[in-house]
Short mmCIF file of C-alpha atoms in Angstrom, two decimals:
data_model
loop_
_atom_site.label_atom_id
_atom_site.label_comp_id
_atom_site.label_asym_id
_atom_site.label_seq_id
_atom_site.Cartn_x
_atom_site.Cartn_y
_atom_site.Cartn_z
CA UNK L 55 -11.50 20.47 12.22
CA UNK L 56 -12.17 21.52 8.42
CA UNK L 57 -8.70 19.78 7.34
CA UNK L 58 -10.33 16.52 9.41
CA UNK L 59 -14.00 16.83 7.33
CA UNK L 60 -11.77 16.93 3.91
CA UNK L 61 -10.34 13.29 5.18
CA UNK L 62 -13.53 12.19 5.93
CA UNK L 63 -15.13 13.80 2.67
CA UNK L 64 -12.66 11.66 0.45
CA UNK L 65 -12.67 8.45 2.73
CA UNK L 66 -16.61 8.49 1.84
CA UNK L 67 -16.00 9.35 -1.79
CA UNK L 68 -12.83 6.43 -2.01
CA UNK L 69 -15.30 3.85 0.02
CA UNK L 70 -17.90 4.44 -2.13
CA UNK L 71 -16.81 5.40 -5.90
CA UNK L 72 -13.93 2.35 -6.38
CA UNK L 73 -16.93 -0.40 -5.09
CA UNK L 74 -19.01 0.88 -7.52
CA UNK L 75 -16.45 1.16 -10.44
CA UNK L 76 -15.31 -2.30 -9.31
CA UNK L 77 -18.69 -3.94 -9.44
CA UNK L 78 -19.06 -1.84 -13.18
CA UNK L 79 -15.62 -3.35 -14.27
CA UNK L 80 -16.57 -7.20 -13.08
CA UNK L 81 -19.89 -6.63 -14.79
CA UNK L 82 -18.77 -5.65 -18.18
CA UNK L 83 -15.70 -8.30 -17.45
CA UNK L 84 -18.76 -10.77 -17.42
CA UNK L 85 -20.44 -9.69 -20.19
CA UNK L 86 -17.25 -10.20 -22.16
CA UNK L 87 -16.04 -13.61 -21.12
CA UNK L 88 -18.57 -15.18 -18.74
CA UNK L 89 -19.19 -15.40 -15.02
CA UNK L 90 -16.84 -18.35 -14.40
CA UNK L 91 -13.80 -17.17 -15.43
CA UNK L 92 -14.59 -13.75 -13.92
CA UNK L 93 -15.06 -15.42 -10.92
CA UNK L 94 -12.30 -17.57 -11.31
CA UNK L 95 -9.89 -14.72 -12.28
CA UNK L 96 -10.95 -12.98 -8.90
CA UNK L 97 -10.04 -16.16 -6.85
CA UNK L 98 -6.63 -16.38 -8.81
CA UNK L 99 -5.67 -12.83 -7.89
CA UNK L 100 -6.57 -13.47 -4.53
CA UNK L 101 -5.07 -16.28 -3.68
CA UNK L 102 -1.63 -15.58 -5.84
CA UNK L 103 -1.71 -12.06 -4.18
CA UNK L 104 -1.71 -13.48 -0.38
CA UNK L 105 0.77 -15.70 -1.25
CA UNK L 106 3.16 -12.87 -3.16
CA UNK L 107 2.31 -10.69 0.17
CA UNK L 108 3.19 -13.18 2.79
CA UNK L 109 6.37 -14.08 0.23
CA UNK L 110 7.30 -10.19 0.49
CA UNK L 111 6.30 -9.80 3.65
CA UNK L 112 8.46 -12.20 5.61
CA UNK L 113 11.73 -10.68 3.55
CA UNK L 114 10.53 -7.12 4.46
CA UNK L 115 10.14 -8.24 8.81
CA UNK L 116 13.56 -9.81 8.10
CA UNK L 117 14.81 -6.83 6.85
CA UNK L 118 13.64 -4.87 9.45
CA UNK L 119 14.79 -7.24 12.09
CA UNK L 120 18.29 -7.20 10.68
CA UNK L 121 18.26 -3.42 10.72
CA UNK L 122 17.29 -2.74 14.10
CA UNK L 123 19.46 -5.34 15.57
CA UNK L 124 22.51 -3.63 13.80
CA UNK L 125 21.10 -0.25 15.82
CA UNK L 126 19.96 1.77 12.13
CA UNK L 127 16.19 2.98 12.13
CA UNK L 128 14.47 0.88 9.22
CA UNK L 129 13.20 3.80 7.22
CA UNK L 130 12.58 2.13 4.02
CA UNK L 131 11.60 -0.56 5.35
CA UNK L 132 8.86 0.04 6.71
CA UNK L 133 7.80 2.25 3.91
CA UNK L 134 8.29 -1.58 1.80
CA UNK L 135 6.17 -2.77 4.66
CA UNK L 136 3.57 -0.98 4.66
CA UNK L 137 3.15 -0.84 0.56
CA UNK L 138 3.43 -4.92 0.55
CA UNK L 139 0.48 -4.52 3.56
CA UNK L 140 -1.84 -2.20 1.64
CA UNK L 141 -1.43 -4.26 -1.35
CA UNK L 142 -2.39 -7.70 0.23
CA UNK L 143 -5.37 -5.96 1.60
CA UNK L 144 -6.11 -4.57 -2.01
CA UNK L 145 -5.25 -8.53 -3.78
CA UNK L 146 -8.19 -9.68 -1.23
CA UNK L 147 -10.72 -7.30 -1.79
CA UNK L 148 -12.59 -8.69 -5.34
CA UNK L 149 -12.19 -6.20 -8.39
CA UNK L 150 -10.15 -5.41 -11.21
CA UNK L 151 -8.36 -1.87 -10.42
CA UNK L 152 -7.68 -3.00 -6.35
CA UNK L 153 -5.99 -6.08 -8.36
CA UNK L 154 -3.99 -4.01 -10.32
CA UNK L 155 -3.13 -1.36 -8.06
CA UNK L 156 -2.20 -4.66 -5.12
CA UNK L 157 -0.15 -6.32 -7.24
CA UNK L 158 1.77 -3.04 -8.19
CA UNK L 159 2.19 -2.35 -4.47
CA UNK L 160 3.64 -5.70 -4.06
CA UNK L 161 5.73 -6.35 -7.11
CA UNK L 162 9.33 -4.88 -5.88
CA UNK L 163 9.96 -2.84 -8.80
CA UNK L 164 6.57 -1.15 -8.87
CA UNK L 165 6.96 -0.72 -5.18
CA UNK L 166 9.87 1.49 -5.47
CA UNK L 167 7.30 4.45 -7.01
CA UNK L 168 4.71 4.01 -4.58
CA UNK L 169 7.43 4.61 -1.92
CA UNK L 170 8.94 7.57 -3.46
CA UNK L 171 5.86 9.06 -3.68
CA UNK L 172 5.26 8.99 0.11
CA UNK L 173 8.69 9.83 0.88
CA UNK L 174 7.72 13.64 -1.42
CA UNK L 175 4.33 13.38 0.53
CA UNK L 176 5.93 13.33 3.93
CA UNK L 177 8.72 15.53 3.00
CA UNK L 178 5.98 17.99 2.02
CA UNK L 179 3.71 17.80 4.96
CA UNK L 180 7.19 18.12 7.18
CA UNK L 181 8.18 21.27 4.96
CA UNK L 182 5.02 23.16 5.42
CA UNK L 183 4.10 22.33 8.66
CA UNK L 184 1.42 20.20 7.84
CA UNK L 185 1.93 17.06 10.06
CA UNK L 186 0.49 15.39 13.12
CA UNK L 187 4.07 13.33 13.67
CA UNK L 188 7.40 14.06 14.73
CA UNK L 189 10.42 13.16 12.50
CA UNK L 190 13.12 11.52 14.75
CA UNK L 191 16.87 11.87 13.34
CA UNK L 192 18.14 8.19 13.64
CA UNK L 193 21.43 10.11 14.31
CA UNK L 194 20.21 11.65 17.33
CA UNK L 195 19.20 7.89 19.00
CA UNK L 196 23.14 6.77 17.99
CA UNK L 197 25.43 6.25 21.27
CA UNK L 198 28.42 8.21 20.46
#
């Protein structure tokens, strides 16, 4: 239960900190070079990121479909997936760092870090023990 209040602990901080700094960034943003073009810049990001995540997402699903129809287990794929999905999420929400941090998660390149950081995550919580899933061997699922 304590490893379940830490979660919750740093969900409250996360939902509560990045508004805050958000709303302190846009501010200041303001200050600097108006309210229009703040507001304007926080449309633009939103509506360029939905596009770049629906663009990324339908070659990710495609990916995935062509994967599991040649019998493989799409591994990195959904790892791609679920980057491209957090990062739309992030492009919609209004602020500067979920801008940034969407667009990194969407952008290809970028990508690549975010998803070698959750491969050493998982990898980690497999290691020590420290996981509520199961890791399935795609080689154990192959017809022989």
């Amino acid at each position: 239960m304590k490893k379940s209040s830490g979660i919750f602990s740093k969900l409250v901080l996360l939902l509560t900190v990045i508004p805050i700094l958000e709303l302190y960034i846009l501010f200041k943003l303001a200050g600097a070079i108006n309210w229009g073009p703040t507001i304007l810049l926080v449309i633009v990001t939103g509506v360029a990121g939905a596009y770049l995540a629906k663009q990324q997402g339908k070659e990710i699903l495609n990916k995935i479909k062509m994967e599991l129809s040649s019998g493989n287990m799409p591994g990195d794929s959904l790892l791609n997936g679920l980057s491209i999905l957090v990062g739309g999420v992030l492009l919609l929400t209004p602020g500067i760092l979920t801008d940034i941090t969407g667009f990194l998660l969407i952008i290809p390149i970028s990508r690549v870090i975010f998803i070698k950081f959750l491969k050493s995550k998982f990898n980690g919580m497999i290691n020590t023990g420290n996981s509520n899933f199961v890791y399935i061997n795609k080689d154990d699922y192959n017809e022989h």
